[in-house]
């Protein structure tokens, strides 16, 4: 069975609660839905979040690279020749999330053809994941109120605090208020999205040393190699690579050069194929991973659950899966549910990414 067409459909859904962080802000999900059709009429679906401040992609650039570069080369390729598809995609540099979505749409259609959930094809380790919720910039009392609400409503007790602000005491205070208000049992970690220098990050680590934080993600710009290496070597908690490890090669480099000792894995930027390679490499090196969030919709989150539940190594830690709750609406045909702080793997064949056609017609912006 062959790839017959790949569509890139722009759509916009507003956020009820915009998210602010050190590298940018999100007020609306101006994403691109990827649909890969086979010559027998089956369709695979995936979501693409443009993150110009992270990968340099925009809604328009994603549509252009998918329609003008990927689709002409992929049409006619057998859907099971995944490494051939990877080789074609990687002839083009960058465009991380566009590549990731084409790969996920391909896996979705493979699952449908085989009549199997993709999570089983990938590994089938478990049927649910523990959820971590990402808290954007807000005054400390509001952050605590929000975290308590998520714990009460959804049973979530793991929180990622967006940091990287100046003056540093804003984030130090936020972490302290969360720890005091949530208690010892809550899992807390920080993500600075490169907002600090290595020296500032070291100061924050000193000032939060008594708060039992799990790890610090992307404290500074990892390209400032010596500062990052010194920070990671002297940090009492792991330093996690997110945007500095956007692909397999970068993930290997960050681990080997000592820039990080923990990895965020995001299906939105790695698809399933490259994400699986990153997870295997990390496991072999004794490096823990966790499923990160690209400020995903439910369609993107369903893909993350499908992937994260497939492997023992990704299922160990809480996965960032709940920020779709900040959106005013979504496209996923079977809405996700978080109960007792967990999300179950979507049922049925494919990657669980099927969309509600009426909602897509309503939110698409190309007609
Ligand atoms: C994260 O972990 O950094 C913020 C920007 C982005 O691209 O993803 C988010 C979450
Ligand atoms: Mg991050």
Tab-separated table of N, CA and C in Angstrom, residues 199-284:
chain	number	residue	atom	x	y	z
A	199	UNK	N	25.265	31.099	35.290
A	199	UNK	CA	25.550	31.623	36.634
A	199	UNK	C	24.237	31.898	37.374
A	200	UNK	N	23.266	32.486	36.673
A	200	UNK	CA	21.961	32.738	37.310
A	200	UNK	C	21.286	31.423	37.691
A	201	UNK	N	21.370	30.446	36.800
A	201	UNK	CA	20.734	29.151	37.093
A	201	UNK	C	21.360	28.521	38.334
A	202	UNK	N	22.686	28.642	38.466
A	202	UNK	CA	23.374	28.086	39.649
A	202	UNK	C	22.875	28.782	40.914
A	203	UNK	N	22.631	30.081	40.799
A	203	UNK	CA	22.127	30.807	41.969
A	203	UNK	C	20.719	30.309	42.344
A	204	UNK	N	19.870	30.120	41.334
A	204	UNK	CA	18.518	29.607	41.617
A	204	UNK	C	18.610	28.225	42.276
A	205	UNK	N	19.517	27.394	41.780
A	205	UNK	CA	19.668	26.060	42.379
A	205	UNK	C	20.074	26.156	43.848
A	206	UNK	N	20.968	27.106	44.154
A	206	UNK	CA	21.368	27.288	45.561
A	206	UNK	C	20.175	27.738	46.403
A	207	UNK	N	19.400	28.685	45.843
A	207	UNK	CA	18.303	29.271	46.633
A	207	UNK	C	17.080	28.359	46.734
A	208	UNK	N	17.034	27.298	45.925
A	208	UNK	CA	15.893	26.371	46.008
A	208	UNK	C	16.323	24.988	46.496
A	209	UNK	N	17.552	24.920	47.019
A	209	UNK	CA	18.136	23.604	47.363
A	209	UNK	C	17.319	22.825	48.390
A	210	UNK	N	16.554	23.536	49.230
A	210	UNK	CA	15.790	22.840	50.279
A	210	UNK	C	14.370	22.471	49.829
A	211	UNK	N	14.037	22.668	48.538
A	211	UNK	CA	12.638	22.475	48.107
A	211	UNK	C	12.361	21.105	47.487
A	212	UNK	N	13.377	20.272	47.411
A	212	UNK	CA	13.159	18.925	46.869
A	212	UNK	C	12.705	18.949	45.418
A	213	UNK	N	13.258	19.854	44.610
A	213	UNK	CA	12.897	19.877	43.186
A	213	UNK	C	13.496	18.657	42.497
A	214	UNK	N	12.755	18.117	41.522
A	214	UNK	CA	13.233	16.894	40.861
A	214	UNK	C	14.358	17.156	39.881
A	215	UNK	N	14.190	18.203	39.071
A	215	UNK	CA	15.222	18.537	38.078
A	215	UNK	C	14.959	19.916	37.513
A	216	UNK	N	15.929	20.432	36.775
A	216	UNK	CA	15.818	21.739	36.118
A	216	UNK	C	16.019	21.533	34.616
A	217	UNK	N	15.002	21.946	33.859
A	217	UNK	CA	15.048	21.759	32.397
A	217	UNK	C	15.540	23.037	31.722
A	218	UNK	N	16.389	22.865	30.757
A	218	UNK	CA	16.874	23.929	29.846
A	218	UNK	C	17.074	25.272	30.561
A	219	UNK	N	18.000	25.300	31.556
A	219	UNK	CA	18.189	26.512	32.357
A	219	UNK	C	18.721	27.689	31.549
A	220	UNK	N	19.645	27.389	30.606
A	220	UNK	CA	20.336	28.438	29.865
A	220	UNK	C	20.529	27.948	28.435
A	221	UNK	N	21.201	28.746	27.635
A	221	UNK	CA	21.455	28.353	26.243
A	221	UNK	C	22.574	27.310	26.209
A	222	UNK	N	22.231	26.100	25.798
A	222	UNK	CA	23.201	24.994	25.836
A	222	UNK	C	24.366	25.217	24.872
A	223	UNK	N	24.212	26.178	23.944
A	223	UNK	CA	25.334	26.445	23.029
A	223	UNK	C	26.479	27.145	23.752
A	224	UNK	N	26.185	27.722	24.906
A	224	UNK	CA	27.276	28.285	25.726
A	224	UNK	C	27.853	27.120	26.529
A	225	UNK	N	28.668	26.345	25.821
A	225	UNK	CA	28.986	24.971	26.217
A	225	UNK	C	29.623	24.853	27.600
A	226	UNK	N	30.625	25.679	27.857
A	226	UNK	CA	31.355	25.485	29.116
A	226	UNK	C	30.503	25.844	30.319
A	227	UNK	N	29.723	26.923	30.183
A	227	UNK	CA	28.842	27.332	31.282
A	227	UNK	C	27.843	26.223	31.591
A	228	UNK	N	27.259	25.661	30.538
A	228	UNK	CA	26.260	24.607	30.739
A	228	UNK	C	26.898	23.362	31.349
A	229	UNK	N	28.085	23.030	30.849
A	229	UNK	CA	28.745	21.820	31.353
A	229	UNK	C	29.081	21.969	32.838
A	230	UNK	N	29.575	23.164	33.190
A	230	UNK	CA	29.922	23.411	34.595
A	230	UNK	C	28.673	23.351	35.469
A	231	UNK	N	27.590	23.939	34.971
A	231	UNK	CA	26.328	23.933	35.716
A	231	UNK	C	25.850	22.495	35.952
A	232	UNK	N	25.824	21.692	34.889
A	232	UNK	CA	25.324	20.313	35.011
A	232	UNK	C	26.227	19.496	35.937
A	233	UNK	N	27.542	19.718	35.846
A	233	UNK	CA	28.476	18.934	36.670
A	233	UNK	C	28.315	19.253	38.156
A	234	UNK	N	27.973	20.510	38.466
A	234	UNK	CA	27.903	20.915	39.876
A	234	UNK	C	26.494	20.928	40.441
A	235	UNK	N	25.483	20.676	39.603
A	235	UNK	CA	24.102	20.776	40.075
A	235	UNK	C	23.738	19.598	40.980
A	236	UNK	N	23.052	19.881	42.092
A	236	UNK	CA	22.627	18.775	42.958
A	236	UNK	C	21.462	17.984	42.369
A	237	UNK	N	20.772	18.557	41.368
A	237	UNK	CA	19.650	17.844	40.721
A	237	UNK	C	19.954	17.724	39.225
A	238	UNK	N	19.326	16.756	38.539
A	238	UNK	CA	19.620	16.614	37.109
A	238	UNK	C	19.280	17.876	36.316
A	239	UNK	N	20.056	18.096	35.256
A	239	UNK	CA	19.773	19.160	34.291
A	239	UNK	C	19.218	18.463	33.046
A	240	UNK	N	17.998	18.839	32.664
A	240	UNK	CA	17.327	18.171	31.545
A	240	UNK	C	17.461	18.982	30.267
A	241	UNK	N	17.690	18.269	29.166
A	241	UNK	CA	17.719	18.914	27.846
A	241	UNK	C	16.350	18.769	27.202
A	242	UNK	N	15.791	19.892	26.743
A	242	UNK	CA	14.555	19.856	25.963
A	242	UNK	C	14.878	20.362	24.557
A	243	UNK	N	14.775	21.696	24.330
A	243	UNK	CA	15.004	22.191	22.974
A	243	UNK	C	16.454	22.071	22.509
A	244	UNK	N	17.397	21.847	23.447
A	244	UNK	CA	18.788	21.640	23.006
A	244	UNK	C	19.000	20.208	22.504
A	245	UNK	N	17.992	19.351	22.694
A	245	UNK	CA	18.104	17.958	22.243
A	245	UNK	C	16.886	17.628	21.384
A	246	UNK	N	16.727	18.410	20.306
A	246	UNK	CA	15.509	18.287	19.495
A	246	UNK	C	15.543	17.092	18.551
A	247	UNK	N	16.708	16.493	18.372
A	247	UNK	CA	16.774	15.299	17.513
A	247	UNK	C	17.795	14.319	18.089
A	248	UNK	N	17.918	13.175	17.454
A	248	UNK	CA	18.772	12.097	17.988
A	248	UNK	C	20.224	12.551	18.159
A	249	UNK	N	20.766	13.221	17.153
A	249	UNK	CA	22.160	13.654	17.205
A	249	UNK	C	22.388	14.664	18.319
A	250	UNK	N	21.452	15.620	18.442
A	250	UNK	CA	21.605	16.625	19.494
A	250	UNK	C	21.462	15.999	20.876
A	251	UNK	N	20.561	15.037	20.994
A	251	UNK	CA	20.377	14.374	22.293
A	251	UNK	C	21.669	13.650	22.680
A	252	UNK	N	22.273	12.954	21.727
A	252	UNK	CA	23.536	12.245	22.001
A	252	UNK	C	24.614	13.240	22.387
A	253	UNK	N	24.687	14.348	21.633
A	253	UNK	CA	25.726	15.338	21.899
A	253	UNK	C	25.578	15.945	23.300
A	254	UNK	N	24.349	16.307	23.670
A	254	UNK	CA	24.149	16.937	24.982
A	254	UNK	C	24.527	15.995	26.124
A	255	UNK	N	24.204	14.714	25.961
A	255	UNK	CA	24.566	13.752	27.007
A	255	UNK	C	26.086	13.561	27.046
A	256	UNK	N	26.680	13.359	25.874
A	256	UNK	CA	28.117	13.055	25.826
A	256	UNK	C	28.990	14.239	26.222
A	257	UNK	N	28.529	15.459	25.962
A	257	UNK	CA	29.341	16.625	26.325
A	257	UNK	C	29.034	17.110	27.737
A	258	UNK	N	28.100	16.441	28.422
A	258	UNK	CA	27.809	16.817	29.803
A	258	UNK	C	26.918	18.047	29.929
A	259	UNK	N	26.208	18.403	28.859
A	259	UNK	CA	25.284	19.539	28.925
A	259	UNK	C	23.998	19.181	29.642
A	260	UNK	N	23.698	17.895	29.716
A	260	UNK	CA	22.463	17.435	30.362
A	260	UNK	C	22.640	16.001	30.820
A	261	UNK	N	21.832	15.607	31.825
A	261	UNK	CA	21.852	14.204	32.251
A	261	UNK	C	20.437	13.655	32.410
A	262	UNK	N	19.507	14.268	31.682
A	262	UNK	CA	18.103	13.824	31.638
A	262	UNK	C	17.558	14.383	30.328
A	263	UNK	N	16.606	13.643	29.698
A	263	UNK	CA	16.117	14.088	28.380
A	263	UNK	C	14.598	14.179	28.322
A	264	UNK	N	14.100	15.304	27.784
A	264	UNK	CA	12.675	15.395	27.437
A	264	UNK	C	12.510	14.793	26.041
A	265	UNK	N	11.529	13.919	25.890
A	265	UNK	CA	11.226	13.338	24.577
A	265	UNK	C	9.869	13.874	24.157
A	266	UNK	N	9.811	14.467	22.962
A	266	UNK	CA	8.544	15.038	22.484
A	266	UNK	C	8.201	14.453	21.118
A	267	UNK	N	7.046	13.823	21.042
A	267	UNK	CA	6.665	13.220	19.764
A	267	UNK	C	6.370	14.302	18.725
A	268	UNK	N	5.928	15.480	19.163
A	268	UNK	CA	5.623	16.544	18.202
A	268	UNK	C	6.838	16.907	17.361
A	269	UNK	N	8.037	16.813	17.936
A	269	UNK	CA	9.220	17.184	17.161
A	269	UNK	C	10.021	15.981	16.677
A	270	UNK	N	9.728	14.797	17.199
A	270	UNK	CA	10.542	13.631	16.841
A	270	UNK	C	9.738	12.548	16.143
A	271	UNK	N	8.411	12.747	16.038
A	271	UNK	CA	7.586	11.659	15.536
A	271	UNK	C	7.745	10.466	16.458
A	272	UNK	N	7.289	9.294	16.013
A	272	UNK	CA	7.494	8.087	16.825
A	272	UNK	C	8.832	7.432	16.485
A	273	UNK	N	9.224	7.525	15.209
A	273	UNK	CA	10.409	6.779	14.773
A	273	UNK	C	11.679	7.342	15.411
A	274	UNK	N	11.875	8.666	15.323
A	274	UNK	CA	13.096	9.233	15.911
A	274	UNK	C	13.004	9.241	17.436
A	275	UNK	N	11.795	9.449	17.967
A	275	UNK	CA	11.640	9.432	19.429
A	275	UNK	C	12.042	8.064	19.981
A	276	UNK	N	11.682	6.991	19.272
A	276	UNK	CA	12.042	5.639	19.741
A	276	UNK	C	13.557	5.460	19.737
A	277	UNK	N	14.212	6.042	18.744
A	277	UNK	CA	15.684	5.941	18.704
A	277	UNK	C	16.294	6.705	19.878
A	278	UNK	N	15.740	7.872	20.200
A	278	UNK	CA	16.255	8.668	21.318
A	278	UNK	C	16.072	7.897	22.630
A	279	UNK	N	14.896	7.295	22.788
A	279	UNK	CA	14.613	6.546	24.027
A	279	UNK	C	15.583	5.365	24.154
A	280	UNK	N	15.806	4.651	23.075
A	280	UNK	CA	16.731	3.502	23.112
A	280	UNK	C	18.142	3.941	23.458
A	281	UNK	N	18.565	5.041	22.836
A	281	UNK	CA	19.913	5.538	23.120
A	281	UNK	C	20.032	5.931	24.590
A	282	UNK	N	19.024	6.646	25.096
A	282	UNK	CA	19.062	7.118	26.488
A	282	UNK	C	19.093	5.929	27.442
A	283	UNK	N	18.263	4.940	27.167
A	283	UNK	CA	18.210	3.767	28.040
A	283	UNK	C	19.582	3.083	28.087
A	284	UNK	N	20.189	2.961	26.939
A	284	UNK	CA	21.507	2.315	26.865
A	284	UNK	C	22.579	3.092	27.613
